[in-house]
Every structure is written in C-alpha cells, then in structure tokens.
Tab-separated table of C-alpha atoms and ligand atoms in Angstrom:
chain	number	residue	atom	x	y	z
X	218	MET	CA	0.000	0.000	0.000
X	219	THR	CA	1.271	3.476	-0.870
X	220	GLN	CA	1.186	6.122	1.830
X	221	ASN	CA	0.178	9.458	0.377
X	222	GLY	CA	1.145	12.838	1.692
X	223	VAL	CA	1.394	16.542	0.987
X	224	LEU	CA	4.262	18.809	1.893
X	225	ASN	CA	3.195	22.456	1.984
X	226	ALA	CA	6.581	24.116	1.788
X	227	ASP	CA	4.989	27.553	2.075
X	228	ILE	CA	3.300	26.797	5.400
X	229	VAL	CA	5.583	27.216	8.409
X	230	LYS	CA	4.205	25.626	11.578
X	231	GLY	CA	6.909	26.731	14.005
X	232	GLN	CA	10.608	26.760	14.771
X	233	ILE	CA	12.402	23.593	15.861
X	234	ASN	CA	14.518	24.617	18.829
X	235	LYS	CA	17.966	23.104	18.372
X	236	ASN	CA	17.876	22.105	22.062
X	237	ILE	CA	15.461	19.303	21.138
X	238	TYR	CA	18.686	17.592	20.043
X	239	GLY	CA	20.161	17.902	23.563
X	240	HIS	CA	21.852	15.308	25.762
X	241	PHE	CA	22.042	14.227	29.384
X	242	SER	CA	25.112	13.045	31.288
X	243	GLU	CA	24.833	11.871	34.879
X	244	HIS	CA	27.314	10.613	37.450
X	245	LEU	CA	26.098	7.123	36.695
X	246	GLY	CA	28.127	4.070	35.710
X	247	ARG	CA	30.717	4.934	33.073
X	248	CYS	CA	29.060	8.027	31.630
X	249	ILE	CA	31.105	10.790	33.275
X	250	TYR	CA	34.029	8.712	34.559
X	251	GLU	CA	35.737	6.821	31.686
X	252	GLY	CA	33.173	7.972	29.116
X	253	ILE	CA	33.933	11.675	29.318
X	254	TRP	CA	36.434	12.317	32.100
X	255	VAL	CA	39.682	10.346	32.135
X	256	GLY	CA	41.857	12.835	34.029
X	257	GLU	CA	44.851	14.790	32.841
X	258	ASP	CA	47.333	11.949	33.481
X	259	SER	CA	45.426	9.380	31.443
X	260	PRO	CA	47.135	7.684	28.462
X	261	ILE	CA	43.826	8.309	26.624
X	262	ALA	CA	44.168	11.489	24.562
X	263	ASN	CA	42.508	14.277	26.494
X	264	THR	CA	42.343	18.022	26.923
X	265	ASN	CA	42.265	19.083	30.551
X	266	GLY	CA	41.155	15.584	31.525
X	267	ILE	CA	38.305	15.316	28.987
X	268	ARG	CA	38.465	12.685	26.212
X	269	ASN	CA	39.275	14.235	22.834
X	270	ASP	CA	37.579	11.488	20.799
X	271	VAL	CA	34.264	11.886	22.605
X	272	VAL	CA	34.346	15.679	22.347
X	273	GLU	CA	35.101	15.506	18.610
X	274	ALA	CA	32.264	13.040	18.023
X	275	LEU	CA	29.740	15.139	19.964
X	276	LYS	CA	30.798	18.291	18.135
X	277	ARG	CA	30.123	16.561	14.822
X	278	ILE	CA	26.463	16.099	15.757
X	279	ARG	CA	26.371	19.726	16.974
X	280	ILE	CA	25.358	18.918	20.539
X	281	PRO	CA	23.450	22.056	21.568
X	282	VAL	CA	22.920	21.563	25.313
X	283	LEU	CA	24.083	19.127	27.993
X	284	ARG	CA	22.255	18.357	31.248
X	285	TRP	CA	24.284	17.491	34.385
X	286	PRO	CA	24.885	16.147	37.103
X	287	GLY	CA	21.679	14.053	37.216
X	288	GLY	CA	19.170	12.444	37.279
X	289	CYS	CA	18.710	10.937	40.678
X	290	PHE	CA	22.306	11.883	41.436
X	291	ALA	CA	21.372	15.581	41.274
X	292	ASP	CA	19.305	15.463	44.464
X	293	GLU	CA	22.191	13.872	46.365
X	294	TYR	CA	24.882	16.085	44.926
X	295	HIS	CA	26.496	18.815	46.992
X	296	TRP	CA	28.345	21.018	44.577
X	297	LYS	CA	30.901	22.293	47.087
X	298	ASP	CA	32.275	18.729	47.305
X	299	GLY	CA	33.289	19.050	43.657
X	300	ILE	CA	35.429	22.208	43.709
X	301	GLY	CA	38.978	22.982	44.835
X	302	LYS	CA	42.075	20.807	44.512
X	303	ARG	CA	40.988	17.416	43.247
X	304	GLU	CA	43.078	15.444	45.720
X	305	ASN	CA	41.280	17.204	48.578
X	306	ARG	CA	37.763	16.679	47.327
X	307	LYS	CA	35.359	14.737	49.488
X	308	ARG	CA	34.602	11.173	48.487
X	309	MET	CA	31.029	9.931	48.712
X	310	ILE	CA	29.004	6.831	47.924
X	311	ASN	CA	26.914	6.978	44.791
X	312	THR	CA	24.028	5.188	46.493
X	313	HIS	CA	21.699	5.287	43.509
X	314	TRP	CA	24.107	3.938	40.989
X	315	GLY	CA	26.051	0.852	41.959
X	316	GLY	CA	27.167	2.014	45.428
X	317	VAL	CA	30.557	2.993	44.031
X	318	VAL	CA	32.844	5.684	45.418
X	319	GLU	CA	32.410	9.067	43.771
X	320	ASN	CA	35.653	11.009	44.133
X	321	ASN	CA	34.152	14.278	42.912
X	322	HIS	CA	37.012	14.826	40.464
X	323	PHE	CA	34.487	15.945	37.891
X	324	GLY	CA	32.733	18.988	39.347
X	325	THR	CA	31.521	22.420	38.351
X	326	HIS	CA	34.766	23.634	36.744
X	327	GLU	CA	35.219	20.396	34.815
X	328	PHE	CA	31.612	20.446	33.577
X	329	MET	CA	31.871	24.047	32.428
X	330	GLU	CA	35.169	23.182	30.691
X	331	LEU	CA	33.407	20.278	28.938
X	332	CYS	CA	30.632	22.586	27.692
X	333	ALA	CA	33.247	25.097	26.485
X	334	GLN	CA	35.065	22.344	24.537
X	335	LEU	CA	31.759	21.142	23.061
X	336	GLY	CA	30.541	24.654	22.303
X	337	CYS	CA	27.215	23.756	23.930
X	338	GLU	CA	24.978	25.302	26.578
X	339	PRO	CA	25.157	23.923	30.107
X	340	TYR	CA	21.935	22.798	31.781
X	341	ILE	CA	22.597	22.376	35.485
X	342	ASN	CA	20.190	20.463	37.694
X	343	GLY	CA	20.098	21.667	41.312
X	344	ASN	CA	19.399	19.672	44.463
X	345	VAL	CA	16.001	20.079	46.141
X	346	GLY	CA	15.670	16.567	47.642
X	347	SER	CA	18.606	16.759	50.065
X	348	GLY	CA	19.993	20.243	49.499
X	349	THR	CA	19.189	23.577	51.047
X	350	VAL	CA	17.920	26.783	49.505
X	351	GLN	CA	21.204	28.406	50.497
X	352	GLU	CA	23.230	25.704	48.741
X	353	MET	CA	21.303	26.150	45.508
X	354	SER	CA	21.429	29.914	45.715
X	355	GLU	CA	25.191	29.882	46.340
X	356	TRP	CA	25.778	27.574	43.367
X	357	VAL	CA	24.110	30.088	41.076
X	358	GLU	CA	26.167	32.884	42.665
X	359	TYR	CA	29.367	30.850	42.248
X	360	LEU	CA	28.584	30.205	38.603
X	361	THR	CA	27.301	33.582	37.463
X	362	PHE	CA	28.101	36.453	39.832
X	363	GLY	CA	30.642	38.879	38.383
X	364	GLY	CA	31.263	41.298	41.251
X	365	GLU	CA	32.747	40.919	44.687
X	366	SER	CA	30.975	38.291	46.806
X	367	PRO	CA	31.817	35.289	48.960
X	368	MET	CA	31.075	32.845	46.129
X	369	SER	CA	32.860	34.801	43.396
X	370	ALA	CA	35.889	35.005	45.697
X	371	LEU	CA	35.769	31.227	46.188
X	372	ARG	CA	35.530	30.748	42.429
X	373	ALA	CA	38.556	32.971	41.902
X	374	GLU	CA	40.487	31.011	44.556
X	375	ASN	CA	39.737	27.919	42.447
X	376	GLY	CA	41.233	29.509	39.368
X	377	ARG	CA	38.289	31.170	37.617
X	378	ASN	CA	37.880	34.936	37.891
X	379	GLU	CA	35.198	35.529	35.297
X	380	PRO	CA	31.676	34.272	35.884
X	381	TRP	CA	30.291	31.730	33.460
X	382	SER	CA	27.131	32.225	31.521
X	383	VAL	CA	24.473	29.712	32.550
X	384	THR	CA	20.970	29.809	31.164
X	385	TYR	CA	19.296	26.524	32.040
X	386	PHE	CA	18.853	25.633	35.702
X	387	GLY	CA	16.646	22.809	36.980
X	388	VAL	CA	15.080	23.014	40.439
X	389	GLY	CA	15.152	19.340	41.442
X	390	ASN	CA	14.839	16.095	39.504
X	391	GLU	CA	12.112	13.469	39.759
X	392	ASN	CA	10.962	14.915	43.071
X	393	TRP	CA	7.976	12.558	42.844
X	394	GLY	CA	10.475	9.670	43.189
X	395	CYS	CA	14.225	9.543	43.798
X	396	GLY	CA	14.273	13.311	44.386
X	397	GLY	CA	12.303	13.155	47.651
X	398	ASN	CA	9.093	11.143	47.078
X	399	MET	CA	7.050	14.340	47.264
X	400	ARG	CA	3.415	15.029	46.525
X	401	PRO	CA	2.887	17.571	43.741
X	402	GLU	CA	1.319	20.092	46.173
X	403	TYR	CA	4.404	19.946	48.386
X	404	TYR	CA	6.866	20.119	45.487
X	405	ALA	CA	5.029	23.071	43.937
X	406	ASP	CA	5.482	25.033	47.171
X	407	LEU	CA	9.122	24.005	47.464
X	408	TYR	CA	9.691	24.943	43.827
X	409	ARG	CA	8.266	28.425	44.421
X	410	ARG	CA	10.558	28.864	47.407
X	411	TYR	CA	13.807	27.500	45.897
X	412	GLN	CA	13.443	29.308	42.584
X	413	THR	CA	13.110	32.634	44.417
X	414	TYR	CA	16.795	32.406	45.286
X	415	VAL	CA	17.924	31.297	41.835
X	416	ARG	CA	18.952	34.846	40.986
X	417	ASN	CA	19.800	36.668	37.796
X	418	TYR	CA	23.188	38.312	38.267
X	419	GLY	CA	24.479	40.966	35.865
X	420	ASP	CA	23.443	40.129	32.322
X	421	ASN	CA	22.965	36.451	33.063
X	422	ARG	CA	19.337	35.384	32.695
X	423	ILE	CA	18.359	32.030	34.162
X	424	HIS	CA	15.703	29.887	32.513
X	425	ARG	CA	14.097	28.238	35.569
X	426	ILE	CA	12.991	24.658	35.056
X	427	ALA	CA	10.487	22.938	37.344
X	428	CYS	CA	10.345	19.204	37.873
X	429	GLY	CA	7.449	17.824	35.879
X	430	PRO	CA	5.734	14.454	35.786
X	431	ASN	CA	6.725	10.898	35.276
X	432	ALA	CA	5.160	9.657	32.021
X	433	GLY	CA	1.357	9.680	32.368
X	434	ASP	CA	1.093	11.358	35.774
X	435	TYR	CA	-1.314	14.064	34.596
X	436	ASN	CA	-2.224	15.061	38.145
X	437	TRP	CA	1.393	16.112	38.819
X	438	MET	CA	1.372	18.318	35.739
X	439	ASP	CA	-1.993	19.823	36.661
X	440	VAL	CA	-1.077	20.642	40.262
X	441	VAL	CA	2.406	22.019	39.569
X	442	MET	CA	1.199	24.129	36.649
X	443	ARG	CA	-1.756	25.440	38.633
X	444	GLN	CA	0.339	26.373	41.652
X	445	ALA	CA	3.622	27.429	40.126
X	446	ALA	CA	3.415	28.098	36.371
X	447	ARG	CA	4.044	31.803	36.792
X	448	TYR	CA	7.369	31.127	38.511
X	449	MET	CA	8.830	28.870	35.840
X	450	ASP	CA	10.112	29.088	32.277
X	451	SER	CA	9.824	25.371	31.579
X	452	ILE	CA	8.647	22.152	33.157
X	453	THR	CA	10.061	18.695	32.515
X	454	LEU	CA	8.658	15.340	31.424
X	455	HIS	CA	10.398	11.970	31.757
X	456	TYR	CA	9.448	8.975	29.697
X	457	TYR	CA	11.499	5.868	28.911
X	458	THR	CA	10.756	3.196	26.329
X	459	VAL	CA	10.789	-0.050	28.312
X	460	PRO	CA	9.618	-2.851	25.995
X	461	TRP	CA	8.119	-5.098	28.667
X	462	ASP	CA	8.101	-4.301	32.392
X	463	TRP	CA	10.653	-2.913	34.845
X	464	ALA	CA	11.504	-6.360	36.214
X	465	HIS	CA	11.999	-7.854	32.733
X	466	LYS	CA	12.738	-5.075	30.326
X	467	GLY	CA	14.158	-7.239	27.556
X	468	SER	CA	17.577	-7.497	26.028
X	469	ALA	CA	19.233	-4.735	23.973
X	470	THR	CA	20.281	-7.269	21.327
X	471	GLY	CA	19.238	-10.789	20.361
X	472	PHE	CA	15.547	-9.886	20.547
X	473	ASN	CA	12.750	-11.074	18.256
X	474	GLU	CA	10.106	-9.446	16.023
X	475	GLN	CA	7.621	-9.126	18.861
X	476	ASP	CA	10.173	-7.302	21.018
X	477	TRP	CA	10.737	-4.993	18.054
X	478	PHE	CA	7.032	-4.273	17.588
X	479	VAL	CA	6.358	-3.698	21.281
X	480	THR	CA	9.317	-1.317	21.475
X	481	MET	CA	7.960	0.777	18.599
X	482	GLU	CA	4.512	0.778	20.178
X	483	LYS	CA	5.900	1.948	23.533
X	484	ALA	CA	8.086	4.607	21.927
X	485	LEU	CA	5.090	6.027	20.039
X	486	ARG	CA	3.419	6.671	23.404
X	487	MET	CA	5.514	9.847	23.535
X	488	GLU	CA	2.995	11.410	21.116
X	489	GLU	CA	0.055	10.868	23.458
X	490	LEU	CA	2.033	12.000	26.513
X	491	ILE	CA	3.089	15.254	24.911
X	492	ALA	CA	-0.378	15.946	23.521
X	493	ARG	CA	-2.094	15.348	26.866
X	494	HIS	CA	0.468	17.176	29.004
X	495	SER	CA	0.404	20.089	26.531
X	496	ALA	CA	-3.376	20.239	26.830
X	497	ILE	CA	-3.030	20.581	30.618
X	498	MET	CA	-0.353	23.233	30.199
X	499	ASP	CA	-2.659	25.101	27.800
X	500	LYS	CA	-5.213	25.452	30.619
X	501	TYR	CA	-2.792	27.458	32.746
X	502	ASP	CA	-0.570	28.883	30.028
X	503	PRO	CA	-2.606	29.411	26.843
X	504	GLU	CA	0.084	31.715	25.446
X	505	LYS	CA	2.578	28.822	25.572
X	506	ARG	CA	5.137	30.867	27.480
X	507	VAL	CA	6.209	27.828	29.525
X	508	GLY	CA	8.205	25.237	27.625
X	509	LEU	CA	7.967	21.466	27.980
X	510	ILE	CA	11.421	19.933	28.353
X	511	VAL	CA	11.638	16.171	27.895
X	512	ASP	CA	14.936	15.987	29.720
X	513	GLU	CA	15.021	12.196	30.034
X	514	TRP	CA	13.934	9.912	27.229
X	515	GLY	CA	15.199	6.853	25.421
X	516	THR	CA	15.263	3.077	25.594
X	517	TRP	CA	15.832	1.211	28.834
X	518	PHE	CA	16.729	-2.477	28.493
X	519	ASP	CA	18.252	-5.094	30.785
X	520	VAL	CA	21.928	-4.351	31.415
X	521	GLU	CA	24.520	-6.242	29.402
X	522	PRO	CA	25.283	-9.610	31.030
X	523	GLY	CA	28.216	-9.451	33.423
X	524	THR	CA	28.047	-5.673	33.929
X	525	ASN	CA	27.190	-3.852	37.166
X	526	PRO	CA	23.353	-3.665	37.303
X	527	GLY	CA	23.666	-0.161	38.759
X	528	PHE	CA	25.621	1.088	35.744
X	529	LEU	CA	22.764	0.754	33.198
X	530	TYR	CA	25.132	-0.212	30.393
X	531	GLN	CA	23.322	-1.510	27.293
X	532	GLN	CA	24.158	-2.076	23.636
X	533	ASN	CA	22.464	0.043	21.032
X	534	SER	CA	21.036	-1.360	17.820
X	535	LEU	CA	19.035	-0.447	14.744
X	536	ARG	CA	15.935	-0.707	16.976
X	537	ASP	CA	17.300	2.182	19.094
X	538	ALA	CA	17.843	4.176	15.911
X	539	LEU	CA	14.160	3.796	15.024
X	540	VAL	CA	13.138	4.866	18.545
X	541	ALA	CA	15.379	7.921	18.223
X	542	GLY	CA	14.112	8.789	14.746
X	543	LEU	CA	10.407	8.523	15.547
X	544	THR	CA	10.788	10.314	18.899
X	545	LEU	CA	12.701	13.214	17.366
X	546	ASN	CA	9.965	13.480	14.712
X	547	ILE	CA	7.390	13.738	17.526
X	548	PHE	CA	9.424	16.478	19.216
X	549	ASN	CA	9.791	18.380	15.927
X	550	LEU	CA	6.042	18.213	15.348
X	551	HIS	CA	5.383	19.547	18.870
X	552	CYS	CA	7.994	22.294	18.733
X	553	ASP	CA	5.372	24.858	19.760
X	554	ARG	CA	5.614	23.411	23.299
X	555	VAL	CA	8.665	21.137	23.343
X	556	ARG	CA	11.644	23.480	23.571
X	557	MET	CA	14.311	21.049	24.723
X	558	ALA	CA	14.860	17.308	25.052
X	559	ASN	CA	17.809	15.388	26.479
X	560	ILE	CA	18.387	11.776	25.507
X	561	ALA	CA	19.511	9.528	28.363
X	562	GLN	CA	22.438	9.293	28.323
X	563	THR	CA	25.357	10.585	26.274
X	564	VAL	CA	28.010	7.880	26.830
X	565	ASN	CA	27.868	4.272	28.123
X	566	VAL	CA	24.464	4.579	29.852
X	567	LEU	CA	20.993	3.596	28.519
X	568	GLN	CA	20.397	4.832	24.935
X	569	ALA	CA	23.926	6.150	24.539
X	570	VAL	CA	25.155	7.795	21.372
X	571	ILE	CA	28.722	6.717	22.208
X	572	LEU	CA	30.166	3.617	23.873
X	573	THR	CA	33.729	3.407	25.165
X	574	GLU	CA	36.027	0.648	26.352
X	575	GLY	CA	39.419	1.869	27.514
X	576	GLU	CA	40.805	3.968	24.692
X	577	LYS	CA	38.305	2.555	22.170
X	578	MET	CA	35.172	4.394	21.180
X	579	VAL	CA	32.240	3.323	19.055
X	580	LEU	CA	29.416	5.396	17.561
X	581	THR	CA	26.018	3.790	17.980
X	582	PRO	CA	23.103	3.713	15.497
X	583	THR	CA	21.455	6.367	17.714
X	584	TYR	CA	24.494	8.606	17.143
X	585	HIS	CA	23.962	8.278	13.408
X	586	VAL	CA	20.325	9.374	13.734
X	587	PHE	CA	21.401	12.494	15.642
X	588	ASP	CA	23.939	13.122	12.889
X	589	MET	CA	21.340	12.713	10.126
X	590	TYR	CA	18.712	14.798	11.956
X	591	LYS	CA	21.007	17.684	12.939
X	592	VAL	CA	19.721	19.477	9.817
X	593	HIS	CA	16.470	20.103	11.720
X	594	GLN	CA	18.213	22.142	14.439
X	595	ASP	CA	16.734	25.669	14.533
X	596	ALA	CA	14.972	25.027	11.220
X	597	GLU	CA	11.380	25.978	10.395
X	598	LEU	CA	8.895	23.163	10.836
X	599	LEU	CA	6.947	22.712	7.609
X	600	ASP	CA	3.421	21.438	7.133
X	601	LEU	CA	3.668	17.767	6.185
X	602	ASN	CA	0.529	15.652	6.129
X	603	LEU	CA	1.133	11.982	5.651
X	604	SER	CA	-1.664	9.459	5.905
X	605	SER	CA	0.449	6.680	7.300
X	606	GLY	CA	-0.658	3.145	6.648
X	607	THR	CA	-0.645	0.677	9.471
X	608	TYR	CA	1.991	-1.710	10.675
X	609	SER	CA	0.034	-4.712	11.921
X	610	ALA	CA	1.608	-7.503	13.863
X	611	PHE	CA	0.773	-9.748	16.781
X	612	GLY	CA	-2.873	-8.719	16.637
X	613	ARG	CA	-2.102	-5.036	17.072
X	614	GLU	CA	-1.654	-1.989	14.830
X	615	ILE	CA	0.533	1.099	14.906
X	616	PRO	CA	1.346	3.691	12.210
X	617	GLU	CA	3.954	2.395	9.807
X	618	VAL	CA	5.721	5.633	8.928
X	619	SER	CA	6.756	8.552	11.107
X	620	ALA	CA	7.872	11.773	9.409
X	621	SER	CA	8.634	15.470	9.868
X	622	ALA	CA	9.941	18.171	7.554
X	623	SER	CA	11.773	21.443	7.994
X	624	ARG	CA	13.498	24.226	6.078
X	625	ASP	CA	16.926	25.389	7.213
X	626	ALA	CA	18.393	28.905	7.083
X	627	ASN	CA	19.800	28.214	3.591
X	628	GLY	CA	16.395	27.284	2.205
X	629	ARG	CA	17.122	23.538	2.053
X	630	ILE	CA	14.213	21.271	2.958
X	631	HIS	CA	14.767	18.075	4.933
X	632	ILE	CA	12.254	15.298	5.393
X	633	SER	CA	13.027	12.647	7.990
X	634	LEU	CA	11.109	9.398	7.649
X	635	CYS	CA	11.115	6.224	9.720
X	636	ASN	CA	9.661	2.974	8.457
X	637	LEU	CA	8.826	1.137	11.667
X	638	ASN	CA	7.834	-2.079	9.888
X	639	HIS	CA	10.393	-4.780	10.636
X	640	ALA	CA	9.396	-6.895	7.630
X	641	SER	CA	8.195	-4.758	4.709
X	642	SER	CA	9.406	-1.776	2.796
X	643	SER	CA	7.015	1.149	2.618
X	644	SER	CA	6.030	3.174	-0.447
X	645	VAL	CA	5.535	6.861	0.220
X	646	SER	CA	4.281	9.430	-2.267
X	647	ILE	CA	4.497	13.098	-1.291
X	648	ASP	CA	3.005	15.938	-3.297
X	649	LEU	CA	5.494	18.787	-3.041
X	650	ARG	CA	3.612	22.069	-2.950
X	651	GLY	CA	4.852	25.633	-2.557
X	652	LEU	CA	8.365	24.902	-3.758
X	653	GLY	CA	8.449	27.190	-6.791
X	654	THR	CA	8.867	26.147	-10.388
X	655	SER	CA	12.328	24.589	-10.651
X	656	ALA	CA	12.762	20.945	-9.692
X	657	PRO	CA	14.772	20.533	-6.510
X	658	ALA	CA	18.069	18.647	-6.379
X	659	ILE	CA	17.431	15.583	-4.236
X	660	THR	CA	19.856	13.658	-2.064
X	661	GLY	CA	19.283	11.302	0.809
X	662	SER	CA	20.800	8.909	3.290
X	663	THR	CA	19.363	5.939	5.098
X	664	LEU	CA	20.204	3.817	8.106
X	665	THR	CA	19.068	0.215	7.929
X	666	SER	CA	20.258	-3.383	7.979
X	667	ASP	CA	19.065	-6.903	7.286
X	668	ASN	CA	19.268	-7.618	11.009
X	669	LEU	CA	16.830	-6.297	13.581
X	670	ASP	CA	19.570	-5.932	16.152
X	671	ALA	CA	22.395	-4.693	13.902
X	672	HIS	CA	24.853	-2.850	16.110
X	673	ASN	CA	28.418	-1.635	16.233
X	674	THR	CA	31.042	-3.237	18.427
X	675	PHE	CA	34.586	-2.304	19.383
X	676	ASP	CA	35.811	-4.959	16.922
X	677	GLN	CA	33.384	-3.962	14.176
X	678	PRO	CA	32.671	-0.272	14.759
X	679	GLU	CA	31.205	0.382	11.293
X	680	ARG	CA	28.822	-2.511	10.880
X	681	ILE	CA	25.886	-0.124	10.733
X	682	ALA	CA	26.205	3.408	9.416
X	683	PRO	CA	24.121	5.629	7.105
X	684	GLN	CA	24.307	4.855	3.374
X	685	PRO	CA	23.327	6.990	0.378
X	686	PHE	CA	19.624	6.616	-0.419
X	687	HIS	CA	18.627	6.278	-4.071
X	688	ALA	CA	15.156	4.708	-3.935
X	689	TYR	CA	13.293	7.853	-4.955
X	690	LYS	CA	11.985	9.493	-8.085
X	691	LEU	CA	10.424	12.860	-8.769
X	692	GLU	CA	7.491	12.826	-11.197
X	693	GLY	CA	6.165	16.317	-11.685
X	694	SER	CA	5.527	17.504	-8.161
X	695	ARG	CA	5.267	13.999	-6.709
X	696	LEU	CA	8.162	12.595	-4.780
X	697	GLU	CA	8.006	8.807	-4.680
X	698	LEU	CA	10.063	7.012	-2.058
X	699	GLU	CA	10.558	3.361	-1.286
X	700	LEU	CA	11.645	3.201	2.356
X	701	PRO	CA	13.419	-0.022	3.280
X	702	SER	CA	11.937	-2.037	6.136
X	703	LYS	CA	13.180	-0.896	9.603
X	704	SER	CA	14.914	2.212	8.368
X	705	VAL	CA	15.548	5.854	9.178
X	706	THR	CA	15.907	8.068	6.095
X	707	VAL	CA	16.569	11.768	5.616
X	708	ILE	CA	15.912	13.412	2.240
X	709	GLU	CA	17.262	16.806	1.251
X	710	LEU	CA	15.557	19.000	-1.344
X	711	ALA	CA	17.907	21.815	-2.287
J	1278	AHR	O1	18.641	8.138	33.533
J	1278	AHR	C1	18.640	7.256	34.610
J	1278	AHR	C2	17.700	7.683	35.730
J	1278	AHR	O2	16.390	7.610	35.288
J	1278	AHR	C3	17.834	9.097	36.211
J	1278	AHR	O3	18.835	9.244	37.163
J	1278	AHR	C4	16.510	9.356	36.831
J	1278	AHR	O4	16.167	10.723	36.811
J	1278	AHR	C5	15.573	8.475	36.034
J	1278	AHR	O5	14.741	7.732	36.844
C-alpha cells in the first residue's frame, strides 16, 4: 500500500529549537568517569582531563545543550564537594548507581570546561531533595556572579575569575520519586521557594525549570502548573521506552520481532504524553510561554550480562535508531511546546550515542540518527501531512511511517522518515507544494540493515552506518520514495 502525503513548503508551523537535540550526562556508571572524564594523566588522549575522541564526536552532531549532574544523582549532589584541589575533594558513595565511590574529580569547573570544549549550553540540575535553599542559591552565585561576593571570591580562589554564563537551571529532579518522594502540592510550594533564590546576576538570565511528571502522571502536571506556572520558564517530562516491564525489560540485542514491535509501540506513546500534558499546560498557560522539556527519554533495556546492574550499560542497535528517529519526529512536530529534550544518556548509559572501552570508542546507530537529523536544528517546521498506513503484527496496529519536515536557514528542505515495519518496505508518495517552479536537487541517506539488532562493536565499529539513499523518483511535483523495512531516512531537497 502506498502512503500518500502533501508537503506544503509555504506553510511554516513553528521553529524547531535546536535544544530538542540535547543530551544528558549523569554521574552514573561509566558516563562521566571513563566515558567523558579520564583525568589529565590518562594515556587516553585528552584536553584538561576530557576525552578528545568523545568531544570531537559530539561536536560533529552539533550537541546544543548538555544536562548534568543528574538524574537521581542531582538530588544527592552537593556542589561544594566538587570544587577545589581534586586530591582534597570529598569522596562519597553513589548510592543510587552501583554504590561505588564518587571522588568528585568531575565537578563544576570540569563540567563548564566540557561545555566550552563542546561549544554547547550547560543545563545544570540543582538539588532540592537533600539540598538547602542556600546551597542552591550559592551555586548560582558561584557560577554567574561577576562582582565581589563570597562565592565569586571562592571561584577565583579555584582559578576562575570571570563568571560563566548559565541559562538553564533545573530546580530538582524526579521529586515525585528519587528526588524526595514528594506530593505535587508539596513540590510546587518548594519549587516556588527555591526558585526565588535562583537569581539573575548581571546580564545572566536564568531559565528556571520545574520538575514535571513521570510519564502519564497528569495530576502532577496539573497541580504544579496550577500552583507554580508563573514562577517557571519550563517544566520537565520523563518517559522511557521499556519494551516489557521494569523487572523484565528485555535485552538490547538478540531480541525477536515481537520485542521490536512492542518497542515501537511503547516509543510512540511519547505522542500521546506530549499531547495530553500540553493540553493541561494550555489550561494554565494558553500563550505557551512555559516550555515542555523532555529531559530524560530513550530506551531502557536489561543491562549487558556481566556488567554492574547499577551502571545501566546496554548495547544500542538499529531498533534504538528507530526509537530515536520517531521520537525526534514527535518532538519536531510539537515544537510549539517542546523546547528542549535530552536523551539519556550521552556515553555508556541507557540509549547512549557513544560507547567506550578503555581507549576505544564506538558510535552507535542512535548517534547516526542524531547526525542525520542535525539538519532540523533551529529550522522551520513545515506542514507535512502523511496518511500513514498501518503496521500490523501480533494482533495489534501502529502507524507504519513517522515523518517530519523542515526548512533550514539556507532554504534547504529536509524530510526525515522512519519505516517502523520490521518486515516490509514502505512506499511513500508526497506531493510537493509551494516549492516554486524549478525541480529541486534531491539527495538522501538511510540507516538500515538486514538484522533487527544490527549494532556496532569495538571490533566492528562500522557494521551499521548511514548509506546513500537512491530509492526515490520525482514525477512532476510527486516525490516517490521506497523506504526499506526498519529504516531511518533523511531526504534533502535543495
Ligand atoms: O537516567 C537514569 C535515571 O532515570 C535518572 O537518574 C533518573 O532521573 C531516572 O529515573
């Protein structure tokens, strides 16, 4: 069956904030330590202790924003433990993640150095669960105050005279769970109090981010928006794609067709979550001043056999690439409300874009999707209507094709399309309207494989990578595409 669509290139539906392509790195497993931070004395090539290979790879996908230090770790983190001479820094137990010793060698200065090397915006998540108002307020002063003050003096003592510029600041993480097991009424009051002391110093303007709901907890969204919307710039949403249940999530590789289908079905739930949470936000914020930030999303499978269960290390396959592609399409299409998203997590944890082992590094299929989709960053969302056919399997049905389209600053149009069907290719026919009279030059690339769980390993790092896409033809104004089964494709019309 052919799926028909219309692209109205002269109808702009919004602007895709580049921060939708953001990332999240927590003090969890081997994300920060080993994955990003190796220390200045490491034999692994580094600049000021930060891995050069990882920085180069993240720059290639134009990482716009990076969230840190958690996650659950954020509400146990005391930032003053992570400043000063490294050998004197306090050691603590990372109780959430594997019970390992955290030596605090990667702290505020190291994170800001990482963001400077990446050329990305920092998004710092403060501690509400076990931290004080004073502690949060002093962190902001330490980071951003330019004049004479106790915290700017401490910063200077630690080698940094100038304040940093910090825009994004989160007031707590998952305060309904690991961040304090609070009720929304209680958190909303705490949020109002803590954010009061998250000050704007000099020219620095903080974008205050409230802790939003877990997945389908619509009551949390309703209460926090009702009580605190006027004190926030954005509110968060967390949703993970767990194929089965939390006790038996399923394996990252070696899965079957049903695991594939269920994963796609669960990932597509992001659409409903965003639509319903946005509708609640509209009640209290019809002007859409407050942004929705999906600052934790991605696949969550059983850990790789033999690895520390608290480290959340999983392989990443073509299936993850489809989850990334369809989720990013959903975010693009909701760019009126979704202003940032942060995949969990950058390196070695959950749906990582990069895996490392000693000095080796491998780029995952999810990395390649971020690379292919970077063309959407800050582009105009265009009106694309596609009547997707259905992907039926195991007695259930989901849409077969997910798509979004945008125009970049140079006038190039990009259409990203995912064929979720594990077994069949999908024919798509798009009527291109509003393009002008001359036929566009078309190029494309696609990520696919014969194997459902195709993935890259340290021995075979290039087993799956994007390939040029040629299965298209332009007949008059109709663009005909034949999308391979289980594929992510991006087409450029220049
Ligand atoms: O990303 C892993 C964990 O998932 C985060 O620490 C927490 O916020 C969420 O539950």
